[in-house]
Each structure stands twice: as C-alpha cells, then as structure tokens.
Short mmCIF file of C-alpha atoms in Angstrom, two decimals:
data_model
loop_
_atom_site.label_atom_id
_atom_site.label_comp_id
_atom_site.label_asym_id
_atom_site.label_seq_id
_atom_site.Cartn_x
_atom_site.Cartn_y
_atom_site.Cartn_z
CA UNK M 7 0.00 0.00 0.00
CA UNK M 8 3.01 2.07 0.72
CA UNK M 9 4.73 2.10 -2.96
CA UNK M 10 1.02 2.56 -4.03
CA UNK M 11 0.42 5.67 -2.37
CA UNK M 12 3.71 7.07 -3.13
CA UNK M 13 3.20 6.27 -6.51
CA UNK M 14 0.15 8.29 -7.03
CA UNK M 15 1.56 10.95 -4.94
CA UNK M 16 4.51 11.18 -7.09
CA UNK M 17 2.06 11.24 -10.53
CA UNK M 18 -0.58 13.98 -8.89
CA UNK M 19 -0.13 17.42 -9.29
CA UNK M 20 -3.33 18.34 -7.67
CA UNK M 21 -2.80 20.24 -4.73
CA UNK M 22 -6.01 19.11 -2.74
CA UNK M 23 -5.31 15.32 -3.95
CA UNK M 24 -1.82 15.66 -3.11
CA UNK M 25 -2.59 16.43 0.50
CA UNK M 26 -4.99 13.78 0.59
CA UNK M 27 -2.50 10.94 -0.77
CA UNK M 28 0.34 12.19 2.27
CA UNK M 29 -2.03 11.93 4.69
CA UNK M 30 -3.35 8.03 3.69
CA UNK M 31 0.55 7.84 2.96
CA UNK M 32 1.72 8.67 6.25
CA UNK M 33 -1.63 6.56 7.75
CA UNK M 34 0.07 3.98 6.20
CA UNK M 35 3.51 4.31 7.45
CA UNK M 36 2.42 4.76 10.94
CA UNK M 37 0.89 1.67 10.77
CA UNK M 38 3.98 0.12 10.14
CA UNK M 39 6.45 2.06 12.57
CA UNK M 40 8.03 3.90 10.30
CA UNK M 41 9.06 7.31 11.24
CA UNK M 42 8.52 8.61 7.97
CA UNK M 43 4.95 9.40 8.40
CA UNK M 44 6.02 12.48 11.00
CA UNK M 45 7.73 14.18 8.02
CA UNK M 46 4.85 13.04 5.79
CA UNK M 47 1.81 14.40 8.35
CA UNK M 48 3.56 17.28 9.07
CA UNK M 49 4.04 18.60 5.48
CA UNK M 50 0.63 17.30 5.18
CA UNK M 51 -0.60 19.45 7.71
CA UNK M 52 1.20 22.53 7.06
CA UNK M 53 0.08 22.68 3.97
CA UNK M 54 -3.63 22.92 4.54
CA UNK M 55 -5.64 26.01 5.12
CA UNK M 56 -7.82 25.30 8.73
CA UNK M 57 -10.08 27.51 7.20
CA UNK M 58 -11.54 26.00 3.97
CA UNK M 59 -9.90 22.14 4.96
CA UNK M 60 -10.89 21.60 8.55
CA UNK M 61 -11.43 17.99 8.04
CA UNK M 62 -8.36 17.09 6.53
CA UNK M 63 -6.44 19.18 8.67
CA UNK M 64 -8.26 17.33 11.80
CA UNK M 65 -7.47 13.97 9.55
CA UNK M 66 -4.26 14.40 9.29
CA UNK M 67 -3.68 15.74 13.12
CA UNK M 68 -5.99 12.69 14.40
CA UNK M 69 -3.22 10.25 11.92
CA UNK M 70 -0.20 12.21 13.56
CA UNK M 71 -1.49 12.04 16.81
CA UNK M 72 -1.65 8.15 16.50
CA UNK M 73 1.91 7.97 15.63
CA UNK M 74 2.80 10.18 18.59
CA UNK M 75 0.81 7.48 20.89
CA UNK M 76 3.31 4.58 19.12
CA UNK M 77 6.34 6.59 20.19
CA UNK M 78 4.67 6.65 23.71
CA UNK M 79 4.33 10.59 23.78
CA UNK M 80 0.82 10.31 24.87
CA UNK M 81 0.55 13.63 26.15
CA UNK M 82 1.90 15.29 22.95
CA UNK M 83 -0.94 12.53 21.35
CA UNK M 84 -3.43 13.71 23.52
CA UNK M 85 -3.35 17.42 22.77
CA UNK M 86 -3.41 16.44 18.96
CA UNK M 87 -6.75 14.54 19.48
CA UNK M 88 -8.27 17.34 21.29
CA UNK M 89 -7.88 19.17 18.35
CA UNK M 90 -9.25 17.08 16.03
CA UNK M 91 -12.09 15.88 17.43
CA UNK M 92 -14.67 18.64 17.52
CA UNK M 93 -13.92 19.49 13.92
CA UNK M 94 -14.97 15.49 13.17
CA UNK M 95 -17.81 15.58 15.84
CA UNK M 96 -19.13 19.03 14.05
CA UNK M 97 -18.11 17.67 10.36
CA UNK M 98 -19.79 14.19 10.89
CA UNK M 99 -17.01 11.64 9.71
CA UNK M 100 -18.03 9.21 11.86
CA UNK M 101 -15.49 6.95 10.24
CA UNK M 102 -12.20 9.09 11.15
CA UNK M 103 -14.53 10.10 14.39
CA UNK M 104 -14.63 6.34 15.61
CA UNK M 105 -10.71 6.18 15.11
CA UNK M 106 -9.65 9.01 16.92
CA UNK M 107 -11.97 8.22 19.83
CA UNK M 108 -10.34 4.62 19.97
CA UNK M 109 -6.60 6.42 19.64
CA UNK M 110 -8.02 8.50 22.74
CA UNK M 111 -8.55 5.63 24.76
CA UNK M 112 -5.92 3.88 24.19
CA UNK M 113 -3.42 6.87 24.79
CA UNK M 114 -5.30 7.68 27.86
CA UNK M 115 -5.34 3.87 29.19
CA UNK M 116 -1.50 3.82 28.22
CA UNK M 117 -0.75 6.91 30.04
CA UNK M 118 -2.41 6.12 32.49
CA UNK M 119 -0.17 2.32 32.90
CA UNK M 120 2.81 4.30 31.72
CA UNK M 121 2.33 7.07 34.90
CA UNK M 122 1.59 3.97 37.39
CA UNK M 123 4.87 2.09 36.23
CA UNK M 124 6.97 5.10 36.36
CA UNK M 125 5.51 5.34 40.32
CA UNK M 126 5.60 1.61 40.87
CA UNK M 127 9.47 1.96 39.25
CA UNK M 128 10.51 5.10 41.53
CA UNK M 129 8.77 3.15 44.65
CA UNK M 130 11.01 0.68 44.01
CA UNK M 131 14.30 2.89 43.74
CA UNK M 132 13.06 4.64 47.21
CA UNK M 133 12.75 1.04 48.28
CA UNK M 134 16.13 0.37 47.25
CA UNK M 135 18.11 3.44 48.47
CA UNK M 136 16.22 2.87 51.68
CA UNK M 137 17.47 -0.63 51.72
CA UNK M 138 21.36 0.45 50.99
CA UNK M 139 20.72 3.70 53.33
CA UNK M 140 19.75 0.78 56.14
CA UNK M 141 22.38 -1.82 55.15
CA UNK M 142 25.24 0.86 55.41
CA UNK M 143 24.20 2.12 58.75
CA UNK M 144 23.45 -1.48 59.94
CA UNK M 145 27.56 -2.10 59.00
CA UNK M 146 28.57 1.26 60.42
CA UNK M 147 26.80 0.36 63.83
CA UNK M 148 28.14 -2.99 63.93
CA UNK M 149 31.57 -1.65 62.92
CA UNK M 150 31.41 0.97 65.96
CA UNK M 151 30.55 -1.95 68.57
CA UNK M 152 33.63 -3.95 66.91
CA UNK M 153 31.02 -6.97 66.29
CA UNK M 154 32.46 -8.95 63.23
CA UNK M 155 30.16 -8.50 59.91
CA UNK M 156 30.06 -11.57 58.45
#
C-alpha cells in the first residue's frame, strides 16, 4: 500500500489530492512504525488552510497524533486529538470520528499504565536506596561496637 500511495503521490499534481494521498501515505507508514509518516503528516498538515480544509487538517492531526501514541508521547498525542475531534464531531465523519476516539482511549489507558509504572518503578528505587541507606548504617553500627560483619 506504501509504494502505491507514493506512486500516485509522485504522478498527482493536484494540490487538494496531493494532500490527501500524504495523509493516507503517512496513515500507512504509521501503521507500520516507520518514522517517515512524521515528516509526511507534518508537510501534510502545514500545507492545509484550517479555514476551507478543517477535516483534513483534523485527519491528518488525528493520523499524527496516533503515531505520537506509538512513540509513547501520549501527552503530545493527547493534545493532537483534542484538536481534532470537535472538527470530526461538528463535520460528521463518523469513520475518522470512531478512530480518533479509539486512539483516545488507548493513549489515555496507556498513560495512564505508563504514569503507574513510572511510580511503581521510583517506589522501588526509594525502596532500594532505603534498603542500601539501612544496610550501610546497619555495617557502620556494627563496625562501631567492633562486632564482626560476616
């Protein structure tokens, strides 16, 4: 699908088809992990006028946003969604609507696991440093009361 949408993107000249073609282009690459769709989406969107293209800008944000989520930046995902989904609410794609609303839960239920293992992981470093904190003092007492430390 890839080759295929580069293909046509390289034969099109029209401007409004162009932008159309990057955007299913870099749907496509995000799909796959490849990091080429940030370059793609971004061209994509800075090329569109939020004025008279509202839904492909809020396409192409919604598609970006989902690649953001893959590379874990939820929050940067987040704010990308929040843009894009009253503009598909008010526009009535329910298609690209149903998407993003899936790519919102599953950057908020990620971000949500990803800020509990980042506490769980720093509870356990506390844990940890306690643990040497208490072993060192437990060697310096015994040292003081000359008691042999096995």
């Amino acid at each position: 699908a890839i080759a295929a949408y580069q293909r046509a993107l390289d034969a099109t000249q029209e401007p409004r088809e162009r932008i159309s073609l990057k955007i299913r282009l870099g749907d496509m690459y995000t799909m796959v992990g490849d990091s080429q769709a940030l370059g793609i989406l971004n061209q994509a969107i800075a090329e569109l006028d939020p004025e008279t293209q509202r839904l492909e800008l809020a396409s192409a944000r919604a598609q970006l946003a989902r690649h953001w989520h893959y590379a874990a930046q939820f929050t940067r995902a987040i704010e990308l969604l929040d843009q894009a989904r009253p503009v598909l609410e008010e526009m009535g794609d329910l298609h690209m609507l149903t998407r993003t609303l899936a790519h919102y839960a599953g950057a908020y239920q990620q971000s949500a696991a990803a800020d509990l293992g980042r506490a769980v992981f720093d509870a356990v470093e506390r844990h940890r440093r306690d643990q040497r904190l208490a072993d060192d003092l437990t060697v310096l007492v015994l040292s003081r009361l000359a008691i042999p430390i096995a």
